[in-house]
Structure formats: structure tokens, C-alpha cells
Coordinates of N, CA and C in Angstrom, one line a residue:
M1 N -12.6 18.9 6.2 CA -13.1 18.7 4.8 C -12.3 19.7 3.9
A2 N -12.1 19.2 2.7 CA -11.4 20.0 1.7 C -12.0 19.7 0.3
A3 N -12.0 20.6 -0.5 CA -12.5 20.5 -1.9 C -11.5 21.2 -2.8
A4 N -11.5 20.8 -4.1 CA -10.6 21.5 -5.1 C -11.2 21.3 -6.5
T5 N -10.9 22.3 -7.3 CA -11.2 22.2 -8.7 C -9.9 22.6 -9.5
S6 N -9.7 22.0 -10.6 CA -8.7 22.4 -11.6 C -9.0 21.8 -12.9
K7 N -8.8 22.6 -13.9 CA -9.1 22.2 -15.3 C -7.9 21.5 -15.9
K8 N -8.1 20.3 -16.4 CA -7.0 19.5 -16.9 C -7.3 19.2 -18.4
P9 N -6.3 18.9 -19.2 CA -6.5 18.5 -20.5 C -7.1 17.1 -20.5
C10 N -7.9 16.7 -21.5 CA -8.5 15.4 -21.6 C -7.4 14.4 -21.7
L11 N -7.5 13.4 -20.8 CA -6.5 12.3 -20.8 C -6.8 11.2 -21.8
G12 N -8.0 11.2 -22.4 CA -8.4 10.3 -23.4 C -8.9 8.9 -22.8
D13 N -8.9 8.8 -21.5 CA -9.3 7.5 -20.9 C -10.0 7.8 -19.6
V14 N -11.3 7.3 -19.5 CA -12.1 7.7 -18.3 C -11.4 7.1 -17.0
E15 N -10.9 5.9 -17.1 CA -10.4 5.3 -15.9 C -9.1 6.0 -15.4
I16 N -8.3 6.4 -16.4 CA -7.1 7.2 -16.0 C -7.5 8.5 -15.4
T17 N -8.5 9.2 -16.0 CA -9.0 10.4 -15.5 C -9.5 10.3 -14.1
K18 N -10.3 9.3 -13.9 CA -10.9 9.1 -12.5 C -9.8 8.8 -11.5
A19 N -8.9 7.9 -11.9 CA -7.8 7.6 -10.9 C -6.9 8.8 -10.7
S20 N -6.7 9.6 -11.7 CA -5.9 10.9 -11.5 C -6.6 11.8 -10.5
V21 N -7.9 11.9 -10.6 CA -8.6 12.8 -9.7 C -8.6 12.3 -8.3
I22 N -8.7 11.0 -8.1 CA -8.6 10.4 -6.8 C -7.2 10.7 -6.2
L23 N -6.2 10.5 -7.0 CA -4.8 10.8 -6.6 C -4.6 12.3 -6.1
E24 N -5.2 13.2 -6.9 CA -5.1 14.6 -6.6 C -5.8 14.9 -5.2
G25 N -6.9 14.2 -5.0 CA -7.7 14.4 -3.8 C -6.9 13.9 -2.6
I26 N -6.3 12.7 -2.8 CA -5.5 12.1 -1.7 C -4.3 13.0 -1.4
K27 N -3.6 13.6 -2.4 CA -2.5 14.5 -2.2 C -2.9 15.7 -1.4
L28 N -4.1 16.3 -1.8 CA -4.6 17.5 -1.1 C -4.9 17.1 0.4
A29 N -5.5 16.0 0.6 CA -5.8 15.5 2.0 C -4.4 15.4 2.8
A30 N -3.4 14.8 2.2 CA -2.1 14.7 2.8 C -1.5 16.1 3.1
D31 N -1.6 17.0 2.1 CA -1.0 18.3 2.3 C -1.6 19.1 3.5
V32 N -2.9 18.9 3.8 CA -3.6 19.6 4.9 C -3.8 18.7 6.1
A33 N -3.2 17.5 6.0 CA -3.3 16.5 7.2 C -4.7 16.1 7.5
L34 N -5.5 15.8 6.5 CA -6.9 15.4 6.8 C -6.9 13.9 7.1
S35 N -7.5 13.5 8.1 CA -7.7 12.0 8.4 C -8.9 11.9 9.3
P36 N -9.6 10.9 9.2 CA -9.6 9.8 8.2 C -10.1 10.2 6.8
L37 N -9.7 9.4 5.9 CA -10.1 9.7 4.5 C -11.3 8.8 4.1
L38 N -12.3 9.5 3.4 CA -13.4 8.7 2.8 C -13.2 9.0 1.3
I39 N -12.9 8.0 0.6 CA -12.6 8.1 -0.9 C -13.7 7.4 -1.6
E40 N -14.5 8.1 -2.4 CA -15.6 7.5 -3.2 C -15.4 7.8 -4.6
S41 N -15.8 6.8 -5.4 CA -15.7 7.0 -6.9 C -16.9 6.3 -7.5
D42 N -17.4 6.9 -8.6 CA -18.4 6.2 -9.4 C -17.9 5.3 -10.5
S43 N -16.6 5.0 -10.4 CA -15.9 4.1 -11.3 C -15.6 2.8 -10.6
K44 N -16.5 1.8 -10.7 CA -16.3 0.5 -10.0 C -15.0 -0.1 -10.4
N45 N -14.6 0.0 -11.7 CA -13.3 -0.6 -12.1 C -12.1 0.1 -11.3
V46 N -12.1 1.4 -11.2 CA -11.0 2.1 -10.6 C -11.0 1.7 -9.1
V47 N -12.1 1.6 -8.4 CA -12.2 1.3 -7.0 C -11.6 -0.2 -6.9
N48 N -12.1 -1.1 -7.7 CA -11.6 -2.5 -7.7 C -10.1 -2.5 -7.9
F49 N -9.6 -1.8 -8.9 CA -8.2 -1.8 -9.2 C -7.4 -1.3 -8.0
I50 N -7.8 -0.3 -7.4 CA -7.1 0.3 -6.2 C -7.1 -0.7 -5.1
L51 N -8.2 -1.3 -4.8 CA -8.3 -2.2 -3.7 C -7.7 -3.6 -3.9
N52 N -7.8 -4.1 -5.2 CA -7.4 -5.5 -5.4 C -6.2 -5.7 -6.3
G53 N -5.5 -4.6 -6.7 CA -4.3 -4.8 -7.5 C -4.3 -4.0 -8.8
T54 N -3.5 -4.5 -9.7 CA -3.3 -3.7 -10.9 C -4.3 -4.0 -12.0
S55 N -4.2 -3.1 -13.0 CA -5.2 -3.2 -14.1 C -4.6 -3.8 -15.4
S56 N -3.3 -4.0 -15.4 CA -2.6 -4.5 -16.6 C -2.6 -3.5 -17.7
R57 N -2.7 -2.2 -17.4 CA -2.7 -1.1 -18.3 C -1.6 -0.1 -17.8
G58 N -0.5 -0.1 -18.4 CA 0.7 0.6 -17.9 C 0.5 2.0 -17.2
E59 N 0.0 3.0 -18.0 CA -0.1 4.3 -17.4 C -1.0 4.3 -16.2
L60 N -2.1 3.6 -16.3 CA -3.1 3.5 -15.2 C -2.5 2.8 -14.0
D61 N -1.7 1.8 -14.2 CA -1.0 1.1 -13.1 C -0.1 2.0 -12.3
W62 N 0.6 2.9 -12.9 CA 1.5 3.8 -12.2 C 0.7 4.7 -11.3
I63 N -0.5 5.2 -11.7 CA -1.3 6.1 -10.9 C -1.9 5.2 -9.8
L64 N -2.4 4.0 -10.1 CA -2.9 3.2 -9.0 C -1.9 2.9 -7.9
Y65 N -0.6 2.6 -8.4 CA 0.4 2.3 -7.4 C 0.6 3.5 -6.5
E66 N 0.7 4.7 -7.0 CA 0.9 5.9 -6.2 C -0.3 6.1 -5.3
I67 N -1.5 5.8 -5.7 CA -2.7 5.9 -4.8 C -2.5 5.0 -3.7
R68 N -2.2 3.7 -3.9 CA -2.0 2.7 -2.9 C -0.9 3.1 -1.9
V69 N 0.2 3.6 -2.4 CA 1.3 4.0 -1.5 C 0.8 5.1 -0.5
M70 N 0.1 6.1 -1.1 CA -0.4 7.2 -0.3 C -1.5 6.8 0.7
I71 N -2.4 5.9 0.3 CA -3.5 5.6 1.3 C -2.9 4.6 2.4
E72 N -1.9 3.8 2.0 CA -1.3 3.0 3.0 C -0.5 3.8 4.1
Q73 N -0.1 5.0 3.7 CA 0.6 5.9 4.7 C -0.4 6.4 5.7
N74 N -1.6 6.5 5.3 CA -2.7 7.0 6.2 C -3.6 5.7 6.4
N75 N -3.4 5.1 7.5 CA -4.1 3.8 7.7 C -5.6 4.0 8.1
Q76 N -6.0 5.3 8.1 CA -7.4 5.5 8.4 C -8.1 6.0 7.1
Y77 N -8.5 5.1 6.3 CA -9.2 5.4 5.1 C -10.2 4.4 4.8
H78 N -11.2 4.8 4.0 CA -12.2 3.9 3.5 C -12.4 4.3 2.0
M79 N -12.3 3.3 1.2 CA -12.5 3.4 -0.3 C -13.7 2.7 -0.7
A80 N -14.6 3.4 -1.4 CA -15.9 2.8 -1.8 C -16.3 3.2 -3.1
Y81 N -17.0 2.3 -3.8 CA -17.8 2.6 -5.0 C -19.1 3.3 -4.6
T82 N -19.5 4.3 -5.4 CA -20.8 4.9 -5.2 C -21.4 5.1 -6.6
F83 N -22.7 5.0 -6.6 CA -23.4 5.2 -7.9 C -23.2 6.6 -8.3
R84 N -23.2 6.8 -9.6 CA -23.0 8.1 -10.2 C -24.0 9.1 -9.7
S85 N -25.2 8.7 -9.6 CA -26.3 9.6 -9.1 C -26.1 10.0 -7.6
Y86 N -25.3 9.3 -6.9 CA -25.0 9.7 -5.5 C -23.8 10.6 -5.4
N87 N -23.0 10.7 -6.5 CA -21.8 11.4 -6.5 C -22.0 12.9 -6.9
L88 N -23.0 13.5 -6.4 CA -23.4 14.8 -6.8 C -22.3 15.9 -6.5
V89 N -21.6 15.8 -5.4 CA -20.6 16.8 -5.1 C -19.5 16.8 -6.1
A90 N -19.0 15.7 -6.4 CA -17.9 15.6 -7.4 C -18.4 16.2 -8.8
H91 N -19.6 15.9 -9.2 CA -20.1 16.4 -10.4 C -20.4 17.9 -10.4
A92 N -20.8 18.4 -9.2 CA -20.9 19.9 -9.1 C -19.6 20.6 -9.2
L93 N -18.6 20.0 -8.5 CA -17.2 20.6 -8.6 C -16.7 20.6 -10.1
Q94 N -17.0 19.5 -10.8 CA -16.5 19.4 -12.1 C -17.2 20.5 -13.0
K95 N -18.5 20.7 -12.8 CA -19.2 21.7 -13.5 C -18.6 23.1 -13.3
M96 N -18.1 23.3 -12.0 CA -17.5 24.6 -11.7 C -16.3 24.9 -12.6
T97 N -15.6 23.9 -13.0 CA -14.4 24.1 -13.8 C -14.8 24.6 -15.2
F98 N -16.0 24.4 -15.7 CA -16.4 24.9 -17.0 C -16.5 26.4 -17.0
S99 N -16.9 27.0 -15.9 CA -17.0 28.5 -15.8 C -15.8 29.2 -15.2
N100 N -14.9 28.4 -14.6 CA -13.7 29.1 -14.0 C -12.6 28.1 -14.1
S101 N -11.6 28.4 -15.0 CA -10.5 27.4 -15.2 C -9.4 27.6 -14.2
T102 N -9.5 28.6 -13.4 CA -8.4 28.8 -12.4 C -8.5 27.7 -11.3
P103 N -7.4 27.0 -11.0 CA -7.5 26.0 -9.9 C -7.9 26.7 -8.6
R104 N -8.7 26.0 -7.8 CA -9.2 26.6 -6.5 C -9.2 25.5 -5.5
V105 N -9.0 25.8 -4.3 CA -9.0 24.9 -3.1 C -9.7 25.5 -2.0
W106 N -10.6 24.7 -1.4 CA -11.3 25.1 -0.2 C -10.9 24.2 1.0
I107 N -10.5 24.7 2.1 CA -10.2 23.9 3.3 C -11.0 24.4 4.4
E108 N -11.7 23.5 5.1 CA -12.6 23.8 6.2 C -13.8 24.6 5.8
E109 N -14.1 24.7 4.5 CA -15.2 25.3 4.0 C -15.6 24.7 2.7
V110 N -16.7 25.0 2.1 CA -17.1 24.5 0.8 C -17.6 25.6 0.0
P111 N -17.5 25.4 -1.3 CA -18.0 26.4 -2.2 C -19.6 26.4 -2.1
I112 N -20.1 27.5 -2.3 CA -21.6 27.7 -2.2 C -22.3 26.7 -3.1
Q113 N -21.7 26.4 -4.3 CA -22.4 25.5 -5.2 C -22.6 24.1 -4.7
I114 N -21.9 23.7 -3.7 CA -22.1 22.3 -3.2 C -22.6 22.3 -1.7
E115 N -22.8 23.5 -1.1 CA -23.3 23.5 0.2 C -24.6 22.7 0.4
T116 N -25.5 22.9 -0.5 CA -26.8 22.2 -0.4 C -26.7 20.7 -0.6
L117 N -25.6 20.2 -1.2 CA -25.5 18.8 -1.5 C -24.9 18.0 -0.3
L118 N -24.4 18.7 0.7 CA -23.8 18.0 1.8 C -24.8 17.7 2.9

């Protein structure tokens, strides 16, 4: 298991932001050789775009393409949509960036703020 936080400037588009976060998570998993991957998002559109093809929106398509290339390199993955109310860990990590803008990574451990959510 791995977790990370980093504060980024607003990208102005929720789907681009969600796809960028997924891409960062996949890159982290690749860096520390985590497999299999369980990728969940509360953005149904982004999950569908990743699994079924492009979005017809230039910048988003480039991010989606990179995601697909990376997950195809790791043939042990599962991508799923999850309701926002079930995505508590992601939202707890997001809240952590409000109080600490320094990027942080946890490998084989979790921050205390999400321990009770797992």
C-alpha cells in the first residue's frame, strides 16, 4: 500500500484534475513496484474515459492515454467507479494538503488521519 499528498494549482477542470490524480497514483505504484493495482475514482466520466476510450477533449485525452499505457504495462489492475461517499480515504488525503503543502509519500504505512478509514 502507498499513499501520497501534494498541493497542486487548480487545473480549472474537475475531470482533468481527477485524471491527473489517478495518473500520479499509478506512477507512484510503478515507482515502488506495487501490484496488483486497485484504482477507484468517484468520477464516473473519468473511469469510463479510461476504460472505453477518449473524451474528445485534447488535454484530458493526453492524460487518459498516459494512464492507459501505464496500466497496460501492469496487467494486474482493476479500475472502478466508486460513490463519492465511499471514497473517504482520497478525501481525507486531500484535506491533509490544506494544512501541509509539502508533498508527502507513505509506503507500507498510512498517515494516522486515514488509519481508521481502512
